[in-house]
C-alpha cells in the first residue's frame, strides 16, 4: 500500500519560512520523481516544485529563488523549504510521487497570515 504523508504545515507570517516534509512508503522511492503541489481556495492545483530520481529540480516561476525541493532516498522523504512566504501562497500543499503524479498525499495546510 502506497502512502505519502505530509507534515510541517501550519500558520506562518508573511515573510516567514516553513519546511514541509513528505514521508513515503510502499514504493521504491529512489526511482520515483517527486513533486510538491499546492491548491489555494477556489483555485486549481498547481505544481510548485519537482525533483527527479537523479536529483534534477524544476520550480514554478513564482517560487524560484525562494523555495527549495530536496530528497533523502535513505529516509524515503522529500522536503520543501519555503522562504519569504506571501499571503497569496496560502494553500493546501500536496506531495506527489511519479512523473505523472501517480500517488498523492493527503495535504498539509499552510496559512500565510499576520
mmCIF file of N, CA and C in Angstrom:
data_model
loop_
_atom_site.group_PDB
_atom_site.id
_atom_site.type_symbol
_atom_site.label_atom_id
_atom_site.label_comp_id
_atom_site.label_asym_id
_atom_site.label_seq_id
_atom_site.Cartn_x
_atom_site.Cartn_y
_atom_site.Cartn_z
ATOM 1 N N UNK A 1 0.840 -1.188 0.000
ATOM 2 C CA UNK A 1 0.000 0.000 0.000
ATOM 3 C C UNK A 1 0.885 1.251 0.000
ATOM 4 N N UNK A 2 0.652 2.117 -0.975
ATOM 5 C CA UNK A 2 1.441 3.319 -1.096
ATOM 6 C C UNK A 2 0.891 4.391 -0.154
ATOM 7 N N UNK A 3 1.777 5.005 0.590
ATOM 8 C CA UNK A 3 1.378 6.119 1.447
ATOM 9 C C UNK A 3 2.362 7.258 1.309
ATOM 10 N N UNK A 4 1.832 8.455 1.171
ATOM 11 C CA UNK A 4 2.614 9.684 1.215
ATOM 12 C C UNK A 4 2.024 10.537 2.331
ATOM 13 N N UNK A 5 2.839 10.867 3.310
ATOM 14 C CA UNK A 5 2.344 11.599 4.466
ATOM 15 C C UNK A 5 3.111 12.909 4.605
ATOM 16 N N UNK A 6 2.385 14.007 4.404
ATOM 17 C CA UNK A 6 2.993 15.331 4.527
ATOM 18 C C UNK A 6 2.950 15.808 5.984
ATOM 19 N N UNK A 7 3.913 16.620 6.331
ATOM 20 C CA UNK A 7 3.935 17.241 7.650
ATOM 21 C C UNK A 7 4.687 18.561 7.551
ATOM 22 N N UNK A 8 4.556 19.358 8.609
ATOM 23 C CA UNK A 8 5.295 20.607 8.671
ATOM 24 C C UNK A 8 4.488 21.845 8.344
ATOM 25 N N UNK A 9 3.240 21.669 7.957
ATOM 26 C CA UNK A 9 2.402 22.822 7.673
ATOM 27 C C UNK A 9 1.997 23.543 8.940
ATOM 28 N N UNK A 10 1.417 24.707 8.755
ATOM 29 C CA UNK A 10 0.969 25.492 9.900
ATOM 30 C C UNK A 10 0.996 26.965 9.578
ATOM 31 N N UNK A 11 0.457 27.751 10.491
ATOM 32 C CA UNK A 11 0.373 29.187 10.300
ATOM 33 C C UNK A 11 1.763 29.821 10.292
ATOM 34 N N UNK A 12 1.997 30.674 9.317
ATOM 35 C CA UNK A 12 3.266 31.382 9.207
ATOM 36 C C UNK A 12 2.985 32.821 8.803
ATOM 37 N N UNK A 13 3.777 33.731 9.318
ATOM 38 C CA UNK A 13 3.600 35.138 8.981
ATOM 39 C C UNK A 13 4.182 35.443 7.612
ATOM 40 N N UNK A 14 3.651 36.445 6.946
ATOM 41 C CA UNK A 14 4.256 36.866 5.669
ATOM 42 C C UNK A 14 5.744 37.151 5.847
ATOM 43 N N UNK A 15 6.532 36.671 4.905
ATOM 44 C CA UNK A 15 7.974 36.818 5.002
ATOM 45 C C UNK A 15 8.653 35.702 5.763
ATOM 46 N N UNK A 16 7.861 34.842 6.367
ATOM 47 C CA UNK A 16 8.415 33.766 7.170
ATOM 48 C C UNK A 16 8.799 32.553 6.346
ATOM 49 N N UNK A 17 9.312 31.551 7.052
ATOM 50 C CA UNK A 17 9.784 30.324 6.417
ATOM 51 C C UNK A 17 9.100 29.107 7.020
ATOM 52 N N UNK A 18 9.068 28.067 6.224
ATOM 53 C CA UNK A 18 8.477 26.804 6.669
ATOM 54 C C UNK A 18 9.134 25.691 5.873
ATOM 55 N N UNK A 19 9.286 24.545 6.510
ATOM 56 C CA UNK A 19 9.834 23.386 5.819
ATOM 57 C C UNK A 19 8.810 22.256 5.870
ATOM 58 N N UNK A 20 8.378 21.842 4.699
ATOM 59 C CA UNK A 20 7.447 20.728 4.599
ATOM 60 C C UNK A 20 8.210 19.432 4.365
ATOM 61 N N UNK A 21 7.676 18.359 4.909
ATOM 62 C CA UNK A 21 8.258 17.037 4.712
ATOM 63 C C UNK A 21 7.200 16.097 4.170
ATOM 64 N N UNK A 22 7.641 15.122 3.412
ATOM 65 C CA UNK A 22 6.744 14.095 2.893
ATOM 66 C C UNK A 22 7.448 12.760 3.048
ATOM 67 N N UNK A 23 6.855 11.881 3.834
ATOM 68 C CA UNK A 23 7.408 10.548 4.056
ATOM 69 C C UNK A 23 6.669 9.544 3.184
ATOM 70 N N UNK A 24 7.414 8.761 2.436
ATOM 71 C CA UNK A 24 6.819 7.805 1.511
ATOM 72 C C UNK A 24 7.019 6.379 2.010
ATOM 73 N N UNK A 25 6.046 5.556 1.708
ATOM 74 C CA UNK A 25 6.159 4.120 1.992
ATOM 75 C C UNK A 25 5.394 3.358 0.924
ATOM 76 N N UNK A 26 5.785 2.112 0.708
ATOM 77 C CA UNK A 26 5.089 1.276 -0.263
ATOM 78 C C UNK A 26 5.532 1.448 -1.696
ATOM 79 N N UNK A 27 6.569 2.270 -1.919
ATOM 80 C CA UNK A 27 7.106 2.447 -3.265
ATOM 81 C C UNK A 27 8.626 2.352 -3.206
ATOM 82 N N UNK A 28 9.237 2.038 -4.360
ATOM 83 C CA UNK A 28 10.699 2.051 -4.459
ATOM 84 C C UNK A 28 11.093 3.502 -4.640
ATOM 85 N N UNK A 29 11.164 4.209 -3.532
ATOM 86 C CA UNK A 29 11.257 5.663 -3.527
ATOM 87 C C UNK A 29 12.340 6.187 -4.447
ATOM 88 N N UNK A 30 13.486 5.565 -4.444
ATOM 89 C CA UNK A 30 14.644 6.144 -5.137
ATOM 90 C C UNK A 30 14.452 6.269 -6.639
ATOM 91 N N UNK A 31 13.511 5.518 -7.226
ATOM 92 C CA UNK A 31 13.325 5.592 -8.676
ATOM 93 C C UNK A 31 12.195 6.539 -9.069
ATOM 94 N N UNK A 32 11.527 7.098 -8.080
ATOM 95 C CA UNK A 32 10.378 7.948 -8.358
ATOM 96 C C UNK A 32 10.752 9.431 -8.410
ATOM 97 N N UNK A 33 10.245 10.117 -9.425
ATOM 98 C CA UNK A 33 10.238 11.570 -9.376
ATOM 99 C C UNK A 33 9.207 11.984 -8.332
ATOM 100 N N UNK A 34 9.509 13.060 -7.619
ATOM 101 C CA UNK A 34 8.620 13.544 -6.563
ATOM 102 C C UNK A 34 8.278 15.007 -6.809
ATOM 103 N N UNK A 35 7.106 15.387 -6.358
ATOM 104 C CA UNK A 35 6.698 16.767 -6.573
ATOM 105 C C UNK A 35 5.928 17.333 -5.401
ATOM 106 N N UNK A 36 5.919 18.649 -5.344
ATOM 107 C CA UNK A 36 5.072 19.391 -4.409
ATOM 108 C C UNK A 36 4.112 20.243 -5.224
ATOM 109 N N UNK A 37 2.857 20.157 -4.878
ATOM 110 C CA UNK A 37 1.805 20.953 -5.498
ATOM 111 C C UNK A 37 1.098 21.740 -4.403
ATOM 112 N N UNK A 38 0.336 22.724 -4.836
ATOM 113 C CA UNK A 38 -0.490 23.448 -3.879
ATOM 114 C C UNK A 38 -1.822 23.804 -4.521
ATOM 115 N N UNK A 39 -2.817 23.928 -3.660
ATOM 116 C CA UNK A 39 -4.138 24.334 -4.123
ATOM 117 C C UNK A 39 -4.685 25.382 -3.171
ATOM 118 N N UNK A 40 -4.814 26.583 -3.695
ATOM 119 C CA UNK A 40 -5.372 27.677 -2.910
ATOM 120 C C UNK A 40 -6.898 27.630 -2.981
ATOM 121 N N UNK A 41 -7.581 28.216 -2.030
ATOM 122 C CA UNK A 41 -9.046 28.208 -2.046
ATOM 123 C C UNK A 41 -9.591 28.757 -3.357
ATOM 124 N N UNK A 42 -10.456 28.001 -3.997
ATOM 125 C CA UNK A 42 -11.096 28.445 -5.222
ATOM 126 C C UNK A 42 -10.224 28.392 -6.463
ATOM 127 N N UNK A 43 -9.040 27.803 -6.331
ATOM 128 C CA UNK A 43 -8.128 27.741 -7.479
ATOM 129 C C UNK A 43 -7.752 26.298 -7.805
ATOM 130 N N UNK A 44 -7.187 26.125 -8.980
ATOM 131 C CA UNK A 44 -6.749 24.796 -9.381
ATOM 132 C C UNK A 44 -5.421 24.437 -8.706
ATOM 133 N N UNK A 45 -5.214 23.154 -8.576
ATOM 134 C CA UNK A 45 -3.946 22.677 -8.036
ATOM 135 C C UNK A 45 -2.844 23.018 -9.030
ATOM 136 N N UNK A 46 -1.700 23.468 -8.503
ATOM 137 C CA UNK A 46 -0.587 23.838 -9.370
ATOM 138 C C UNK A 46 0.710 23.234 -8.861
ATOM 139 N N UNK A 47 1.600 22.982 -9.811
ATOM 140 C CA UNK A 47 2.914 22.461 -9.457
ATOM 141 C C UNK A 47 3.749 23.567 -8.825
ATOM 142 N N UNK A 48 4.386 23.252 -7.710
ATOM 143 C CA UNK A 48 5.281 24.203 -7.050
ATOM 144 C C UNK A 48 6.724 23.857 -7.369
ATOM 145 N N UNK A 49 7.080 22.586 -7.194
ATOM 146 C CA UNK A 49 8.453 22.150 -7.424
ATOM 147 C C UNK A 49 8.469 20.646 -7.642
ATOM 148 N N UNK A 50 9.474 20.185 -8.372
ATOM 149 C CA UNK A 50 9.611 18.760 -8.630
ATOM 150 C C UNK A 50 11.080 18.390 -8.618
ATOM 151 N N UNK A 51 11.327 17.126 -8.318
ATOM 152 C CA UNK A 51 12.701 16.627 -8.306
ATOM 153 C C UNK A 51 12.704 15.221 -8.894
ATOM 154 N N UNK A 52 13.627 14.986 -9.825
ATOM 155 C CA UNK A 52 13.701 13.684 -10.463
ATOM 156 C C UNK A 52 14.430 12.684 -9.568
ATOM 157 N N UNK A 53 14.440 11.435 -9.997
ATOM 158 C CA UNK A 53 15.161 10.414 -9.237
ATOM 159 C C UNK A 53 16.654 10.727 -9.205
ATOM 160 N N UNK A 54 17.132 11.428 -10.213
ATOM 161 C CA UNK A 54 18.538 11.785 -10.267
ATOM 162 C C UNK A 54 18.881 13.077 -9.560
ATOM 163 N N UNK A 55 17.859 13.757 -9.052
ATOM 164 C CA UNK A 55 18.099 14.977 -8.285
ATOM 165 C C UNK A 55 17.944 16.270 -9.056
ATOM 166 N N UNK A 56 17.558 16.200 -10.320
ATOM 167 C CA UNK A 56 17.303 17.438 -11.065
ATOM 168 C C UNK A 56 16.005 18.057 -10.571
ATOM 169 N N UNK A 57 16.006 19.380 -10.527
ATOM 170 C CA UNK A 57 14.851 20.081 -9.966
ATOM 171 C C UNK A 57 14.260 21.057 -10.961
ATOM 172 N N UNK A 58 12.984 21.358 -10.785
ATOM 173 C CA UNK A 58 12.372 22.461 -11.500
ATOM 174 C C UNK A 58 11.324 23.093 -10.599
ATOM 175 N N UNK A 59 11.095 24.370 -10.829
ATOM 176 C CA UNK A 59 10.240 25.174 -9.964
ATOM 177 C C UNK A 59 9.267 26.008 -10.770
ATOM 178 N N UNK A 60 8.135 26.286 -10.166
ATOM 179 C CA UNK A 60 7.242 27.292 -10.729
ATOM 180 C C UNK A 60 7.965 28.636 -10.703
ATOM 181 N N UNK A 61 7.741 29.453 -11.715
ATOM 182 C CA UNK A 61 8.422 30.745 -11.781
ATOM 183 C C UNK A 61 8.189 31.581 -10.527
ATOM 184 N N UNK A 62 7.009 31.451 -9.958
ATOM 185 C CA UNK A 62 6.638 32.294 -8.826
ATOM 186 C C UNK A 62 7.419 31.976 -7.551
ATOM 187 N N UNK A 63 8.049 30.812 -7.491
ATOM 188 C CA UNK A 63 8.759 30.433 -6.266
ATOM 189 C C UNK A 63 10.267 30.312 -6.454
ATOM 190 N N UNK A 64 10.743 30.499 -7.671
ATOM 191 C CA UNK A 64 12.178 30.379 -7.931
ATOM 192 C C UNK A 64 12.961 31.359 -7.054
ATOM 193 N N UNK A 65 14.020 30.841 -6.447
ATOM 194 C CA UNK A 65 14.844 31.674 -5.582
ATOM 195 C C UNK A 65 14.371 31.727 -4.147
ATOM 196 N N UNK A 66 13.155 31.239 -3.884
ATOM 197 C CA UNK A 66 12.623 31.269 -2.510
ATOM 198 C C UNK A 66 12.356 29.869 -1.954
ATOM 199 N N UNK A 67 11.989 28.963 -2.823
ATOM 200 C CA UNK A 67 11.673 27.591 -2.398
ATOM 201 C C UNK A 67 12.771 26.645 -2.867
ATOM 202 N N UNK A 68 13.003 25.600 -2.088
ATOM 203 C CA UNK A 68 13.974 24.580 -2.456
ATOM 204 C C UNK A 68 13.393 23.199 -2.180
ATOM 205 N N UNK A 69 13.407 22.366 -3.197
ATOM 206 C CA UNK A 69 12.973 20.986 -3.035
ATOM 207 C C UNK A 69 14.218 20.104 -2.907
ATOM 208 N N UNK A 70 14.135 19.105 -2.045
ATOM 209 C CA UNK A 70 15.248 18.178 -1.875
ATOM 210 C C UNK A 70 14.694 16.812 -1.501
ATOM 211 N N UNK A 71 15.529 15.802 -1.588
ATOM 212 C CA UNK A 71 15.083 14.462 -1.253
ATOM 213 C C UNK A 71 16.182 13.724 -0.503
ATOM 214 N N UNK A 72 15.758 12.770 0.300
ATOM 215 C CA UNK A 72 16.669 11.896 1.030
ATOM 216 C C UNK A 72 16.209 10.469 0.747
ATOM 217 N N UNK A 73 16.893 9.797 -0.161
ATOM 218 C CA UNK A 73 16.452 8.469 -0.561
ATOM 219 C C UNK A 73 16.556 7.464 0.585
ATOM 220 N N UNK A 74 17.531 7.640 1.453
ATOM 221 C CA UNK A 74 17.692 6.717 2.582
ATOM 222 C C UNK A 74 16.497 6.801 3.534
ATOM 223 N N UNK A 75 15.961 7.993 3.685
ATOM 224 C CA UNK A 75 14.810 8.197 4.569
ATOM 225 C C UNK A 75 13.489 8.114 3.816
ATOM 226 N N UNK A 76 13.556 7.944 2.503
ATOM 227 C CA UNK A 76 12.342 7.929 1.676
ATOM 228 C C UNK A 76 11.507 9.171 1.939
ATOM 229 N N UNK A 77 12.151 10.308 1.835
ATOM 230 C CA UNK A 77 11.473 11.556 2.149
ATOM 231 C C UNK A 77 11.837 12.636 1.138
ATOM 232 N N UNK A 78 10.903 13.530 0.934
ATOM 233 C CA UNK A 78 11.130 14.706 0.100
ATOM 234 C C UNK A 78 10.719 15.924 0.919
ATOM 235 N N UNK A 79 11.441 17.019 0.697
ATOM 236 C CA UNK A 79 11.240 18.217 1.509
ATOM 237 C C UNK A 79 10.995 19.428 0.620
ATOM 238 N N UNK A 80 10.330 20.409 1.186
ATOM 239 C CA UNK A 80 10.156 21.683 0.512
ATOM 240 C C UNK A 80 10.456 22.785 1.516
ATOM 241 N N UNK A 81 11.581 23.449 1.322
ATOM 242 C CA UNK A 81 11.939 24.600 2.135
ATOM 243 C C UNK A 81 11.343 25.831 1.489
ATOM 244 N N UNK A 82 10.519 26.538 2.240
ATOM 245 C CA UNK A 82 9.833 27.711 1.707
ATOM 246 C C UNK A 82 10.247 28.939 2.503
ATOM 247 N N UNK A 83 10.792 29.913 1.800
ATOM 248 C CA UNK A 83 11.227 31.156 2.426
ATOM 249 C C UNK A 83 10.465 32.341 1.846
ATOM 250 N N UNK A 84 10.451 33.414 2.585
ATOM 251 C CA UNK A 84 9.792 34.654 2.140
ATOM 252 C C UNK A 84 8.366 34.387 1.666
ATOM 253 N N UNK A 85 7.626 33.699 2.460
ATOM 254 C CA UNK A 85 6.266 33.324 2.087
ATOM 255 C C UNK A 85 5.356 34.540 1.980
ATOM 256 N N UNK A 86 4.405 34.446 1.061
ATOM 257 C CA UNK A 86 3.480 35.536 0.781
ATOM 258 C C UNK A 86 2.058 35.105 1.141
ATOM 259 N N UNK A 87 1.199 36.041 1.489
ATOM 260 C CA UNK A 87 -0.179 35.675 1.839
ATOM 261 C C UNK A 87 -0.896 34.911 0.723
ATOM 262 N N UNK A 88 -0.591 35.272 -0.527
ATOM 263 C CA UNK A 88 -1.257 34.600 -1.648
ATOM 264 C C UNK A 88 -0.784 33.159 -1.837
ATOM 265 N N UNK A 89 0.193 32.755 -1.053
ATOM 266 C CA UNK A 89 0.652 31.372 -1.111
ATOM 267 C C UNK A 89 -0.039 30.492 -0.068
ATOM 268 N N UNK A 90 -1.016 31.057 0.584
ATOM 269 C CA UNK A 90 -1.874 30.269 1.456
ATOM 270 C C UNK A 90 -2.556 29.180 0.621
ATOM 271 N N UNK A 91 -2.379 27.929 1.041
ATOM 272 C CA UNK A 91 -2.896 26.819 0.244
ATOM 273 C C UNK A 91 -2.744 25.521 1.029
ATOM 274 N N UNK A 92 -3.336 24.495 0.487
ATOM 275 C CA UNK A 92 -3.023 23.139 0.930
ATOM 276 C C UNK A 92 -1.901 22.650 0.030
ATOM 277 N N UNK A 93 -0.834 22.184 0.652
ATOM 278 C CA UNK A 93 0.327 21.713 -0.090
ATOM 279 C C UNK A 93 0.324 20.184 -0.104
ATOM 280 N N UNK A 94 0.491 19.633 -1.308
ATOM 281 C CA UNK A 94 0.429 18.186 -1.502
ATOM 282 C C UNK A 94 1.755 17.650 -2.027
ATOM 283 N N UNK A 95 2.068 16.478 -1.602
ATOM 284 C CA UNK A 95 3.217 15.733 -2.102
ATOM 285 C C UNK A 95 2.703 14.734 -3.135
ATOM 286 N N UNK A 96 3.486 14.529 -4.193
ATOM 287 C CA UNK A 96 3.110 13.534 -5.185
ATOM 288 C C UNK A 96 4.318 12.679 -5.544
ATOM 289 N N UNK A 97 4.036 11.465 -6.005
ATOM 290 C CA UNK A 97 5.091 10.552 -6.438
ATOM 291 C C UNK A 97 4.809 10.086 -7.853
ATOM 292 N N UNK A 98 5.853 10.055 -8.656
ATOM 293 C CA UNK A 98 5.709 9.628 -10.029
ATOM 294 C C UNK A 98 5.739 10.803 -10.982
ATOM 295 N N UNK A 99 6.313 10.607 -12.165
ATOM 296 C CA UNK A 99 6.409 11.698 -13.136
ATOM 297 C C UNK A 99 5.040 12.159 -13.612
ATOM 298 N N UNK A 100 4.050 11.301 -13.487
ATOM 299 C CA UNK A 100 2.669 11.676 -13.817
ATOM 300 C C UNK A 100 1.833 11.846 -12.551
ATOM 301 N N UNK A 101 2.514 12.024 -11.427
ATOM 302 C CA UNK A 101 1.826 12.199 -10.136
ATOM 303 C C UNK A 101 0.835 11.072 -9.883
ATOM 304 N N UNK A 102 1.350 9.879 -9.937
ATOM 305 C CA UNK A 102 0.517 8.687 -9.761
ATOM 306 C C UNK A 102 -0.078 8.604 -8.363
ATOM 307 N N UNK A 103 0.710 9.009 -7.391
ATOM 308 C CA UNK A 103 0.279 8.915 -5.997
ATOM 309 C C UNK A 103 0.291 10.296 -5.348
ATOM 310 N N UNK A 104 -0.648 10.473 -4.402
ATOM 311 C CA UNK A 104 -0.792 11.760 -3.726
ATOM 312 C C UNK A 104 -0.892 11.558 -2.218
ATOM 313 N N UNK A 105 -0.397 12.549 -1.503
ATOM 314 C CA UNK A 105 -0.617 12.587 -0.070
ATOM 315 C C UNK A 105 -1.937 13.284 0.233
ATOM 316 N N UNK A 106 -2.228 13.408 1.509
ATOM 317 C CA UNK A 106 -3.497 13.993 1.927
ATOM 318 C C UNK A 106 -3.432 15.517 2.024
ATOM 319 N N UNK A 107 -2.246 16.064 1.972
ATOM 320 C CA UNK A 107 -2.075 17.512 2.005
ATOM 321 C C UNK A 107 -1.833 18.059 3.398
ATOM 322 N N UNK A 108 -1.195 19.205 3.443
ATOM 323 C CA UNK A 108 -0.962 19.897 4.707
ATOM 324 C C UNK A 108 -1.266 21.379 4.479
ATOM 325 N N UNK A 109 -1.975 21.966 5.441
ATOM 326 C CA UNK A 109 -2.409 23.356 5.312
ATOM 327 C C UNK A 109 -1.267 24.311 5.626
ATOM 328 N N UNK A 110 -1.142 25.332 4.798
ATOM 329 C CA UNK A 110 -0.165 26.387 5.058
ATOM 330 C C UNK A 110 -0.882 27.724 4.924
ATOM 331 N N UNK A 111 -1.371 28.274 6.036
ATOM 332 C CA UNK A 111 -1.934 29.620 6.012
ATOM 333 C C UNK A 111 -0.803 30.631 6.214
ATOM 334 N N UNK A 112 -0.741 31.635 5.342
ATOM 335 C CA UNK A 112 0.255 32.685 5.467
ATOM 336 C C UNK A 112 -0.492 33.968 5.818
ATOM 337 N N UNK A 113 -0.360 34.368 7.055
ATOM 338 C CA UNK A 113 -1.152 35.492 7.533
ATOM 339 C C UNK A 113 -0.522 36.085 8.775
ATOM 340 N N UNK A 114 -0.729 37.392 8.926
ATOM 341 C CA UNK A 114 -0.262 38.060 10.140
ATOM 342 C C UNK A 114 -1.366 38.089 11.186
#
